[in-house]
mmCIF file with all atom_site columns, C-alpha atoms in Angstrom:
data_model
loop_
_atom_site.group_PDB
_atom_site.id
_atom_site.type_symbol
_atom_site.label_atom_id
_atom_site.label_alt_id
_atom_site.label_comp_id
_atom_site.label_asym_id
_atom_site.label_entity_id
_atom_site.label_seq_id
_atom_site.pdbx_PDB_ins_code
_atom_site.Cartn_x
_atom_site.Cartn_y
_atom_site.Cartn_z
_atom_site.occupancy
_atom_site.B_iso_or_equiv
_atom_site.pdbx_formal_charge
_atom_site.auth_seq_id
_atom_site.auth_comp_id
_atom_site.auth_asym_id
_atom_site.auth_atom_id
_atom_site.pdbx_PDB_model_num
ATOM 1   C CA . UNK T 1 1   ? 237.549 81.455 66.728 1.00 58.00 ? 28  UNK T CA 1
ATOM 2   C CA . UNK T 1 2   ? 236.711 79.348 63.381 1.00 56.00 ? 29  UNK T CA 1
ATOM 3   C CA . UNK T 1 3   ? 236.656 75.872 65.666 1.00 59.00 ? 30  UNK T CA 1
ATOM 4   C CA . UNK T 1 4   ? 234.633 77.671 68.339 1.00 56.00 ? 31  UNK T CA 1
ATOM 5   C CA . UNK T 1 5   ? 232.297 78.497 65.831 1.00 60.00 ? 32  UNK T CA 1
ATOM 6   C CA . UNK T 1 6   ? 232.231 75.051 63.771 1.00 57.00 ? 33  UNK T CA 1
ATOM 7   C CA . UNK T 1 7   ? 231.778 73.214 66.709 1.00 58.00 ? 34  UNK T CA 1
ATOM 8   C CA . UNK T 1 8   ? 229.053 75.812 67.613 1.00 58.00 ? 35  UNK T CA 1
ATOM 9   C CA . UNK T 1 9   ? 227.211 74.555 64.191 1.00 60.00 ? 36  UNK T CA 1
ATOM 10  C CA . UNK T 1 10  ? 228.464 70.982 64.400 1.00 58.00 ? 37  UNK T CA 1
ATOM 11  C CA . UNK T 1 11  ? 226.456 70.773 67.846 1.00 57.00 ? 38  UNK T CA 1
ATOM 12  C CA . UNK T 1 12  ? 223.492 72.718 66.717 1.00 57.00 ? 39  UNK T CA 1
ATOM 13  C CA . UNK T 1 13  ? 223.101 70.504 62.917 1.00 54.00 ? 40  UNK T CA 1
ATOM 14  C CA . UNK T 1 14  ? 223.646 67.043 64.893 1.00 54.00 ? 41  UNK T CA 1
ATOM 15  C CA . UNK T 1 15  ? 220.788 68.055 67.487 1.00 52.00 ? 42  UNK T CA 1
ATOM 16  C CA . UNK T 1 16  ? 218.791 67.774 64.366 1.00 53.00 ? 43  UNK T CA 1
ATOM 17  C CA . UNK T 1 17  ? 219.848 66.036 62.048 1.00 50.00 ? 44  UNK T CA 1
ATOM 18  C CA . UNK T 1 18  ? 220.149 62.814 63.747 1.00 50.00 ? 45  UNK T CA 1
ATOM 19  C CA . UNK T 1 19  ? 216.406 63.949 65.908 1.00 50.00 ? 46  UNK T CA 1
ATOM 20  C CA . UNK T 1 20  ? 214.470 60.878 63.518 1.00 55.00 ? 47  UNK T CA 1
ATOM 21  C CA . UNK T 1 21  ? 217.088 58.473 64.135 1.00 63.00 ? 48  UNK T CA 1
ATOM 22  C CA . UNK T 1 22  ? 216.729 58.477 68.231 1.00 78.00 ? 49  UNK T CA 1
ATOM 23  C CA . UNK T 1 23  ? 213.780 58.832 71.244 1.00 80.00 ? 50  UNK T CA 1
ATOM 24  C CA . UNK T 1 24  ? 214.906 62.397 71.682 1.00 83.00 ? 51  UNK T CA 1
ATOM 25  C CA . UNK T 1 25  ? 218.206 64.577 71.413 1.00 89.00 ? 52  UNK T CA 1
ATOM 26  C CA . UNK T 1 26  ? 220.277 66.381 73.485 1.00 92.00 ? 53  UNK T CA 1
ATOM 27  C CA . UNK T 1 27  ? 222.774 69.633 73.386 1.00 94.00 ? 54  UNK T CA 1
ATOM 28  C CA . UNK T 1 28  ? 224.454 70.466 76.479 1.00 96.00 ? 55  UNK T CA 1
ATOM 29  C CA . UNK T 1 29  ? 226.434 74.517 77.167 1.00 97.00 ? 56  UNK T CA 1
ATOM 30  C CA . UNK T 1 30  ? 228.703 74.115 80.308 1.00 98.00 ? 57  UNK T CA 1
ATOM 31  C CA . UNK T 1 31  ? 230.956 77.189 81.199 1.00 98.00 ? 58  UNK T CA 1
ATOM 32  C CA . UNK T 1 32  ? 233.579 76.582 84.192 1.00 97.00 ? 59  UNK T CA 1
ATOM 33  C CA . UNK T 1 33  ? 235.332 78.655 86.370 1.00 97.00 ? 60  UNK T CA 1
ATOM 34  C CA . UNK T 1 34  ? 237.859 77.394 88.872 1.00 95.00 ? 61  UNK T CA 1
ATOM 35  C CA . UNK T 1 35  ? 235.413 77.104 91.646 1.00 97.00 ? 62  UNK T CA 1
ATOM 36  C CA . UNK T 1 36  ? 232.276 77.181 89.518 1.00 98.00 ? 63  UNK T CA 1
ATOM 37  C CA . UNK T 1 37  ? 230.059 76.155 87.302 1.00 98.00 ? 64  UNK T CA 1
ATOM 38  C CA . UNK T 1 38  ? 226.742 76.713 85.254 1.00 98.00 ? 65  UNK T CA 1
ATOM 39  C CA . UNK T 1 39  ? 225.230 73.941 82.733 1.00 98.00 ? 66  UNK T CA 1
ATOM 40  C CA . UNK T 1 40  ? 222.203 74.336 80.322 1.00 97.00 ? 67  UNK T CA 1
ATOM 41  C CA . UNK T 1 41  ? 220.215 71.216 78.575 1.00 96.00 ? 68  UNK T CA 1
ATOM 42  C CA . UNK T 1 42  ? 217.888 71.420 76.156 1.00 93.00 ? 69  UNK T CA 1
ATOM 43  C CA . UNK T 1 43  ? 216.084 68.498 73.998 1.00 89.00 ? 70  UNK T CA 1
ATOM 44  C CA . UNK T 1 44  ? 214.803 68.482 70.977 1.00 84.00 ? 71  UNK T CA 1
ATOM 45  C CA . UNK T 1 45  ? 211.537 66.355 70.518 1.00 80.00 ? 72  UNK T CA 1
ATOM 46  C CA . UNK T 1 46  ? 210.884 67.293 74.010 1.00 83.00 ? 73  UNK T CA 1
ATOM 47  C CA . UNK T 1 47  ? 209.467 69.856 76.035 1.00 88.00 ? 74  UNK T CA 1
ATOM 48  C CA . UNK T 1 48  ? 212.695 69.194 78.980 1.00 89.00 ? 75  UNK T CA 1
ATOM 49  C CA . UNK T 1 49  ? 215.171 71.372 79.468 1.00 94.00 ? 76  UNK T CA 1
ATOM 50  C CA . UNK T 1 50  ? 217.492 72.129 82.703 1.00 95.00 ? 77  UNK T CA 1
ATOM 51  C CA . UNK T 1 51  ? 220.010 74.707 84.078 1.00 98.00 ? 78  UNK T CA 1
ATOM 52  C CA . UNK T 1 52  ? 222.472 73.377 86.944 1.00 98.00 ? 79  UNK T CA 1
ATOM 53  C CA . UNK T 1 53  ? 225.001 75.384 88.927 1.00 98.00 ? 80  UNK T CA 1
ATOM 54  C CA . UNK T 1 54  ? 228.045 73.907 90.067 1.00 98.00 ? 81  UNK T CA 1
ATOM 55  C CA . UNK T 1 55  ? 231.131 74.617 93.257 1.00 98.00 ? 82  UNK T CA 1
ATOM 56  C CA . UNK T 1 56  ? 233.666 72.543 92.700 1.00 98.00 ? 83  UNK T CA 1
ATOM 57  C CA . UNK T 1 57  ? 235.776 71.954 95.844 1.00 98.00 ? 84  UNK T CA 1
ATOM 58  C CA . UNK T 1 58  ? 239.112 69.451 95.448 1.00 96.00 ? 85  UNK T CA 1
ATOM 59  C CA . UNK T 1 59  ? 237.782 66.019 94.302 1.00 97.00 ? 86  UNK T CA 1
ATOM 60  C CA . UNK T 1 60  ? 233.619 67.341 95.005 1.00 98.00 ? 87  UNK T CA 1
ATOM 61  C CA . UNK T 1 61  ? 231.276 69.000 93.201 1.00 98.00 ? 88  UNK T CA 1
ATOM 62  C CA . UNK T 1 62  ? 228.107 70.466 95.162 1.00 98.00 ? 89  UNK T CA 1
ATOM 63  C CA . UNK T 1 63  ? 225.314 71.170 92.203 1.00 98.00 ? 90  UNK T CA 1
ATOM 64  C CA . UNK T 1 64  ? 222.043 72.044 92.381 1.00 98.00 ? 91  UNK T CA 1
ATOM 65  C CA . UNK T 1 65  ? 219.683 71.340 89.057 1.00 98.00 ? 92  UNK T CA 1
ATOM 66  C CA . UNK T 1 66  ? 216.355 73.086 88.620 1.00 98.00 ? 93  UNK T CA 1
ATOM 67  C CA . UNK T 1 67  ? 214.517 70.575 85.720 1.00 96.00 ? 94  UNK T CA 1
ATOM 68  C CA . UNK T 1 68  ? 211.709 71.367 83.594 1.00 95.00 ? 95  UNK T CA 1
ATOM 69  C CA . UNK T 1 69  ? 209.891 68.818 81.243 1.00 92.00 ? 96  UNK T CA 1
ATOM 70  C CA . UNK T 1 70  ? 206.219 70.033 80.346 1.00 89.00 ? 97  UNK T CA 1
ATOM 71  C CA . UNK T 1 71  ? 204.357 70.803 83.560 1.00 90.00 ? 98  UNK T CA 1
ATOM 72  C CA . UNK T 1 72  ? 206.881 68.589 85.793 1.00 93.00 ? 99  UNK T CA 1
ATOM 73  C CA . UNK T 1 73  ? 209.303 70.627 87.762 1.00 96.00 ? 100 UNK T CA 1
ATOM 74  C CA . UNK T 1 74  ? 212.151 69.135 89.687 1.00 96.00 ? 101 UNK T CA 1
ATOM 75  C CA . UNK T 1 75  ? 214.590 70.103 92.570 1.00 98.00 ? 102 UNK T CA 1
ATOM 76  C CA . UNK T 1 76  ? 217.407 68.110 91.837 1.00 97.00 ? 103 UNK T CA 1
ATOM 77  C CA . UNK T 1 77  ? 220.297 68.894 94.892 1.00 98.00 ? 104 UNK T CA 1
ATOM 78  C CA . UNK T 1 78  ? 223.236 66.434 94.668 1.00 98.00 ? 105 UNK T CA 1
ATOM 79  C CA . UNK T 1 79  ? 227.184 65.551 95.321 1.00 98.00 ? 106 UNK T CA 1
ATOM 80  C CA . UNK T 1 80  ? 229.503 64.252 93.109 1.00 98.00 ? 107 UNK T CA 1
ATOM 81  C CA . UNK T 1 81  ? 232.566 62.457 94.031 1.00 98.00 ? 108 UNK T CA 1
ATOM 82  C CA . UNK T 1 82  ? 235.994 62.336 92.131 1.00 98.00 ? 109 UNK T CA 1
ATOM 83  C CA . UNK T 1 83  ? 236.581 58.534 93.454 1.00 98.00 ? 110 UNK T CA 1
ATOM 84  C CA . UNK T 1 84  ? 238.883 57.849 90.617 1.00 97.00 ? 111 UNK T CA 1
ATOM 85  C CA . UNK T 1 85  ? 240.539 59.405 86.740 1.00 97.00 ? 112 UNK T CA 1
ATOM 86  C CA . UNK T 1 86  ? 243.583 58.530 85.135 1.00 97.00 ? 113 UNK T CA 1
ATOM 87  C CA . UNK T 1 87  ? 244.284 57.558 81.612 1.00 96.00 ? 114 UNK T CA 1
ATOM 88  C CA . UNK T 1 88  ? 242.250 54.772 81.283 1.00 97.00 ? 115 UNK T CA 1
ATOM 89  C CA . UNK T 1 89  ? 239.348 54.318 84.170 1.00 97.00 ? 116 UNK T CA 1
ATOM 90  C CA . UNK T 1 90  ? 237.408 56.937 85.873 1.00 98.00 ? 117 UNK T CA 1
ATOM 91  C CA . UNK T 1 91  ? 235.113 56.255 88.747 1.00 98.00 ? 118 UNK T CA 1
ATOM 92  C CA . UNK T 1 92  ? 232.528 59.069 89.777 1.00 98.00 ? 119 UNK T CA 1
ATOM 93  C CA . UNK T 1 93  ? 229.835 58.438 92.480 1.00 98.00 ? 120 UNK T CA 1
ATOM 94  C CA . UNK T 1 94  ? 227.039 60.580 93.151 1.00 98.00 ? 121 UNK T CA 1
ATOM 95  C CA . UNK T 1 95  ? 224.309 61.156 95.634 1.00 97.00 ? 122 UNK T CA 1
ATOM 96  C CA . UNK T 1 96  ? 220.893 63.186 94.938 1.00 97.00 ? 123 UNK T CA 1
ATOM 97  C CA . UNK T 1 97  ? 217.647 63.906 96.085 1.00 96.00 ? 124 UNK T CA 1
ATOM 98  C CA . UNK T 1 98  ? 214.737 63.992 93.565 1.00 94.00 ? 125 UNK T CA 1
ATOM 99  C CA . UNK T 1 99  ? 212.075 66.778 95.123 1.00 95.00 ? 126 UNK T CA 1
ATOM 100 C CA . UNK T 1 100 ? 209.316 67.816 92.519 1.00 94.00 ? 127 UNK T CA 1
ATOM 101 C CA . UNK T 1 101 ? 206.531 70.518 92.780 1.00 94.00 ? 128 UNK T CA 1
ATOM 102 C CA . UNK T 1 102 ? 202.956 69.162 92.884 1.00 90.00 ? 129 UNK T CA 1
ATOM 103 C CA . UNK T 1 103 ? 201.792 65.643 93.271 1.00 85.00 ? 130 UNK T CA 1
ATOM 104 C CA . UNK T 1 104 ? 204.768 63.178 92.042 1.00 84.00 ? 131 UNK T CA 1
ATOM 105 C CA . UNK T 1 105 ? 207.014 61.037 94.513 1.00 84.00 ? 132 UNK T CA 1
ATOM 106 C CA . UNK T 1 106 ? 210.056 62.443 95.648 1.00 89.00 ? 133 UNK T CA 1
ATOM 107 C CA . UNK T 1 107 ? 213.612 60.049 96.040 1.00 90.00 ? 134 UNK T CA 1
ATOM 108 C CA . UNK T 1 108 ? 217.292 59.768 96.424 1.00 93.00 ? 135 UNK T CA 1
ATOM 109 C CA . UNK T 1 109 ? 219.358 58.250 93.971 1.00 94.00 ? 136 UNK T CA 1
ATOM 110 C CA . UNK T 1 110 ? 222.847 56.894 94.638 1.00 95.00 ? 137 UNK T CA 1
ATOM 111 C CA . UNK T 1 111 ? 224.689 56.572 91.211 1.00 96.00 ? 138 UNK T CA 1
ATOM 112 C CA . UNK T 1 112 ? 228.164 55.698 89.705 1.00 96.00 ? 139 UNK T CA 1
ATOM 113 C CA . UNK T 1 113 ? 229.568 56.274 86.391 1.00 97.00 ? 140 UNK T CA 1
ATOM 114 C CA . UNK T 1 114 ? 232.353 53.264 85.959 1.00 98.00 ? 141 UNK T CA 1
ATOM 115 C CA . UNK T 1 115 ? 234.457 54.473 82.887 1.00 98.00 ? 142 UNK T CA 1
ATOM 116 C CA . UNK T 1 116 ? 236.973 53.474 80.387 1.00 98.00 ? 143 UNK T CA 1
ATOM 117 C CA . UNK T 1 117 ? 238.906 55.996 77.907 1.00 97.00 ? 144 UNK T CA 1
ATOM 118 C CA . UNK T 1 118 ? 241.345 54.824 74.900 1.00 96.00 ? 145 UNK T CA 1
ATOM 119 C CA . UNK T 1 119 ? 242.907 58.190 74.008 1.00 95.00 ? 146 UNK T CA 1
ATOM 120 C CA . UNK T 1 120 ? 239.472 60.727 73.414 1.00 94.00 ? 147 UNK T CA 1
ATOM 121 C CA . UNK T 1 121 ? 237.192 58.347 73.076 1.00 95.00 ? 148 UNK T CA 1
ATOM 122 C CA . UNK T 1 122 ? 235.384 56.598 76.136 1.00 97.00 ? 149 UNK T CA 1
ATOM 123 C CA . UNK T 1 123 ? 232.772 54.062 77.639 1.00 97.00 ? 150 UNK T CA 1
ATOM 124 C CA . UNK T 1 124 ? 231.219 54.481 80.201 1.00 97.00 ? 151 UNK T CA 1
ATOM 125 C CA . UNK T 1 125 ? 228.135 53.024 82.243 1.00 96.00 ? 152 UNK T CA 1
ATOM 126 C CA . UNK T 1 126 ? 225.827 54.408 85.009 1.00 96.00 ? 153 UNK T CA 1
ATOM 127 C CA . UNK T 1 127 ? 223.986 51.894 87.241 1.00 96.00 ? 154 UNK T CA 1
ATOM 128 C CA . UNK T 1 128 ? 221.462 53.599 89.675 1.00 94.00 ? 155 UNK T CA 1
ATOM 129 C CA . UNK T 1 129 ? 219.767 52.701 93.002 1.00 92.00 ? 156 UNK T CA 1
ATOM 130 C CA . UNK T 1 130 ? 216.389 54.761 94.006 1.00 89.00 ? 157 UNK T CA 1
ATOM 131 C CA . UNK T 1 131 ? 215.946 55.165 97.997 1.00 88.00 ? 158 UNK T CA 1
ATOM 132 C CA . UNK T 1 132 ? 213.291 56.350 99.927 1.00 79.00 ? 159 UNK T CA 1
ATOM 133 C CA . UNK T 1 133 ? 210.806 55.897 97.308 1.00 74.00 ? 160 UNK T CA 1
ATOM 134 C CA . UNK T 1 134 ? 206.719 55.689 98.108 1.00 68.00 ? 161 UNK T CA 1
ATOM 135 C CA . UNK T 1 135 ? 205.741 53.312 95.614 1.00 67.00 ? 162 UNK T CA 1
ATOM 136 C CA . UNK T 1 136 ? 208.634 50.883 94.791 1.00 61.00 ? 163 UNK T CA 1
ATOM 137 C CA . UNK T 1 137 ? 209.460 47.124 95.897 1.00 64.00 ? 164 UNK T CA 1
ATOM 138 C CA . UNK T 1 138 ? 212.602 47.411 94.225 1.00 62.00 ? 165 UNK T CA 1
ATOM 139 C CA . UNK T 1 139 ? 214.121 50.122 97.631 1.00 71.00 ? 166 UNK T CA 1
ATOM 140 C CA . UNK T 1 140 ? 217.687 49.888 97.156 1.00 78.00 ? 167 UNK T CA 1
ATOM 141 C CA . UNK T 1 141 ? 217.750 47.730 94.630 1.00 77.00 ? 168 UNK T CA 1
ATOM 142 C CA . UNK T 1 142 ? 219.275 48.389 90.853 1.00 81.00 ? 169 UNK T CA 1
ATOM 143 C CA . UNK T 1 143 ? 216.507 49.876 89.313 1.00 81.00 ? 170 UNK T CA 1
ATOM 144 C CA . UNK T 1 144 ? 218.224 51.519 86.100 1.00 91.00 ? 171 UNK T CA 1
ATOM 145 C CA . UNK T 1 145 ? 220.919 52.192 84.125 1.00 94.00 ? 172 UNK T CA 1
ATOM 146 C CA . UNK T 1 146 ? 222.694 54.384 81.630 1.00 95.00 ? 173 UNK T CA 1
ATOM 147 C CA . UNK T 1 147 ? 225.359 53.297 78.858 1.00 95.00 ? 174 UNK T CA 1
ATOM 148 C CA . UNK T 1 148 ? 226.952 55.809 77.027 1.00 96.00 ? 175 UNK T CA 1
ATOM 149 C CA . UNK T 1 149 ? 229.982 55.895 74.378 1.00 96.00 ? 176 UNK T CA 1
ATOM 150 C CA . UNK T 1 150 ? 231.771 59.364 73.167 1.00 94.00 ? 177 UNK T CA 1
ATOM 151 C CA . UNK T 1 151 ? 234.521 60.919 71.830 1.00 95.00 ? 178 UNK T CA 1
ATOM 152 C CA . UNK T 1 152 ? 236.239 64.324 73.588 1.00 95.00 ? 179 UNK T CA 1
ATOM 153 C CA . UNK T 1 153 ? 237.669 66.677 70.943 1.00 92.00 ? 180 UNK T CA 1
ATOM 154 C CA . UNK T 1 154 ? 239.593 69.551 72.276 1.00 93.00 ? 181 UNK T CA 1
ATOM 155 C CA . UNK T 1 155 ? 239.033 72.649 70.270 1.00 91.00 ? 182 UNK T CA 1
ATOM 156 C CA . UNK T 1 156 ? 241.064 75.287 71.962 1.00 91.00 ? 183 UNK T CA 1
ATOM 157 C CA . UNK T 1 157 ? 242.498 75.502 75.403 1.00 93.00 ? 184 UNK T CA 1
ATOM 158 C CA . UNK T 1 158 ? 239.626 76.268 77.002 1.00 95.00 ? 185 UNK T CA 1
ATOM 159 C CA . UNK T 1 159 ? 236.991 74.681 74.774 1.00 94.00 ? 186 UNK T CA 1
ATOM 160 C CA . UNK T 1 160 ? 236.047 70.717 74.219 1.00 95.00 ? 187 UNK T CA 1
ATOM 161 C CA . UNK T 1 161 ? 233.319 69.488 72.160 1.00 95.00 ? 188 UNK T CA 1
ATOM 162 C CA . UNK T 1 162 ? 231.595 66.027 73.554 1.00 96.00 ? 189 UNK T CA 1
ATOM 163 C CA . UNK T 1 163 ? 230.301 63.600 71.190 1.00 93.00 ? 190 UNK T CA 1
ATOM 164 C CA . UNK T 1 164 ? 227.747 61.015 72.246 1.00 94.00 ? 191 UNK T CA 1
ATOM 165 C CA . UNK T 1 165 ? 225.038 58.212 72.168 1.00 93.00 ? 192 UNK T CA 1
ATOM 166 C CA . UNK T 1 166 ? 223.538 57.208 75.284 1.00 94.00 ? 193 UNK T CA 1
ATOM 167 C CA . UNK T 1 167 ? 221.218 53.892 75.872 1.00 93.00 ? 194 UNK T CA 1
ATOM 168 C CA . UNK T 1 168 ? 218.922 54.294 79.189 1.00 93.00 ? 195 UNK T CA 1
ATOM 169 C CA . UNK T 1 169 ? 217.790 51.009 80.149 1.00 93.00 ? 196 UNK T CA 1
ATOM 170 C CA . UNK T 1 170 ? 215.257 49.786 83.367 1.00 89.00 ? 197 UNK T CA 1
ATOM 171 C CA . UNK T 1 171 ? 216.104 47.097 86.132 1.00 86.00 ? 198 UNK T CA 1
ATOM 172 C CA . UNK T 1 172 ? 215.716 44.165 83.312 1.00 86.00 ? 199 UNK T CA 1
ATOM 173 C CA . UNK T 1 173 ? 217.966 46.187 81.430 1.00 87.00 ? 200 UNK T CA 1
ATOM 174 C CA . UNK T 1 174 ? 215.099 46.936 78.635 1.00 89.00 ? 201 UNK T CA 1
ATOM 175 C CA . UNK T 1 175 ? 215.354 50.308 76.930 1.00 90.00 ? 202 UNK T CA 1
ATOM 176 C CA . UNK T 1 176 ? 213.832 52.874 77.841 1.00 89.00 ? 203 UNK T CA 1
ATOM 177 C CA . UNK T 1 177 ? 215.556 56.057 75.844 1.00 88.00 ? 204 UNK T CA 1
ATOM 178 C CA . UNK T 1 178 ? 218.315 56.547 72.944 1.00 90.00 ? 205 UNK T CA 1
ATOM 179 C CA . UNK T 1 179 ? 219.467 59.401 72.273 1.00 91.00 ? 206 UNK T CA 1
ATOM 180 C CA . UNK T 1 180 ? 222.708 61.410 70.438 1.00 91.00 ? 207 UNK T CA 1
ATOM 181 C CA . UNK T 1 181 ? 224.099 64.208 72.833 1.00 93.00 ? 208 UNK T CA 1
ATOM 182 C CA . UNK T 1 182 ? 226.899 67.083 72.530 1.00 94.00 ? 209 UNK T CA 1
ATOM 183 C CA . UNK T 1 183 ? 228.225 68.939 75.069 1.00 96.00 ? 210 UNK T CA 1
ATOM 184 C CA . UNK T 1 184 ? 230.422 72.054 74.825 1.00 95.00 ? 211 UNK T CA 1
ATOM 185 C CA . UNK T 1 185 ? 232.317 72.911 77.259 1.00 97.00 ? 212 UNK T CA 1
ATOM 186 C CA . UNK T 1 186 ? 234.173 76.578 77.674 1.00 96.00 ? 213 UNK T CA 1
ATOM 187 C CA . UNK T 1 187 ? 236.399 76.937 80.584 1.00 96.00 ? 214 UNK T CA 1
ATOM 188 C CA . UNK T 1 188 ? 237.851 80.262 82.209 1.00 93.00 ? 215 UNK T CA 1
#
């Protein structure tokens, strides 16, 4: 119960602490079932914030994220693909669609995270190709990418703490966000 709650406070302090040092922060709560799942977001310096519910089924997960950031609201429906995961790589495609309430242009996103682990810690990076988009000459073309580097402390058997910075970058790989994240994760 002492590590739960440390890692509780670590989580909490680093969202901000660190808030002057990036764009914007981010603390992550994901509780798992066997078949399910729920994940809330919040950020600080930032009105965002999302809940996303999860059925996992073999090597899928079906989600659906509802995504809030000021007076933007976004549909986010998508699929997630357990491609590959051992010790060292992981490879994790996904599909979405990008509907949003009111007058912004909806999309489809295909996405992989490509990533390497040594022990807890890992590497991993995101590239991204927008479909189906009204205003965009780049149609399936890169258009933007994530980098991110962590480190995965288990806490208890059914609780992890992740540790990490991500870099968001556009199609000339220019950055467009930096920010520190933790997620904790409780399992049932």
């Amino acid at each position: 119960m002492l590590r739960l709650l440390l890692a509780i406070g670590v989580a909490a302090l680093s969202t901000v602490s660190h808030a002057a040092d990036f764009d914007t922060n981010q603390f992550n709560l994901k509780v798992k079932g066997d078949s399910w799942g729920v994940e809330f977001r919040e950020y600080s310096q930032s009105d965002r914030s999302h809940i996303q519910l999860e059925h996992y089924l073999d090597k899928w997960k079906f989600a659906y994220r509802y995504d809030e950031n000021g007076d933007k609201v976004e549909h986010r429906p998508r699929i997630d693909y357990n491609l590959l995961d051992n010790d060292y790589f992981y490879i994790t495609p996904r599909i979405e669609y990008r509907y949003y309430e009111g007058d912004r242009d909806d999309y489809g996103r295909l996405r992989s995270a490509f990533g390497l682990k040594w022990g807890n810690a890992y590497y991993e990076i995101t590239p991204m190709i927008h479909f189906a988009k009204d205003n965009s000459d780049n149609d399936f073309g890169f258009d933007e990418y994530q980098q991110k580097v962590g480190y995965k402390w288990k806490l208890d058997d059914k609780v992890k703490l992740n540790t990490f910075v991500q870099h968001e970058a556009d199609n000339n790989f220019d950055k467009t966000n930096l920010f520190f994240g933790t997620t904790l994760e409780v399992n049932f």
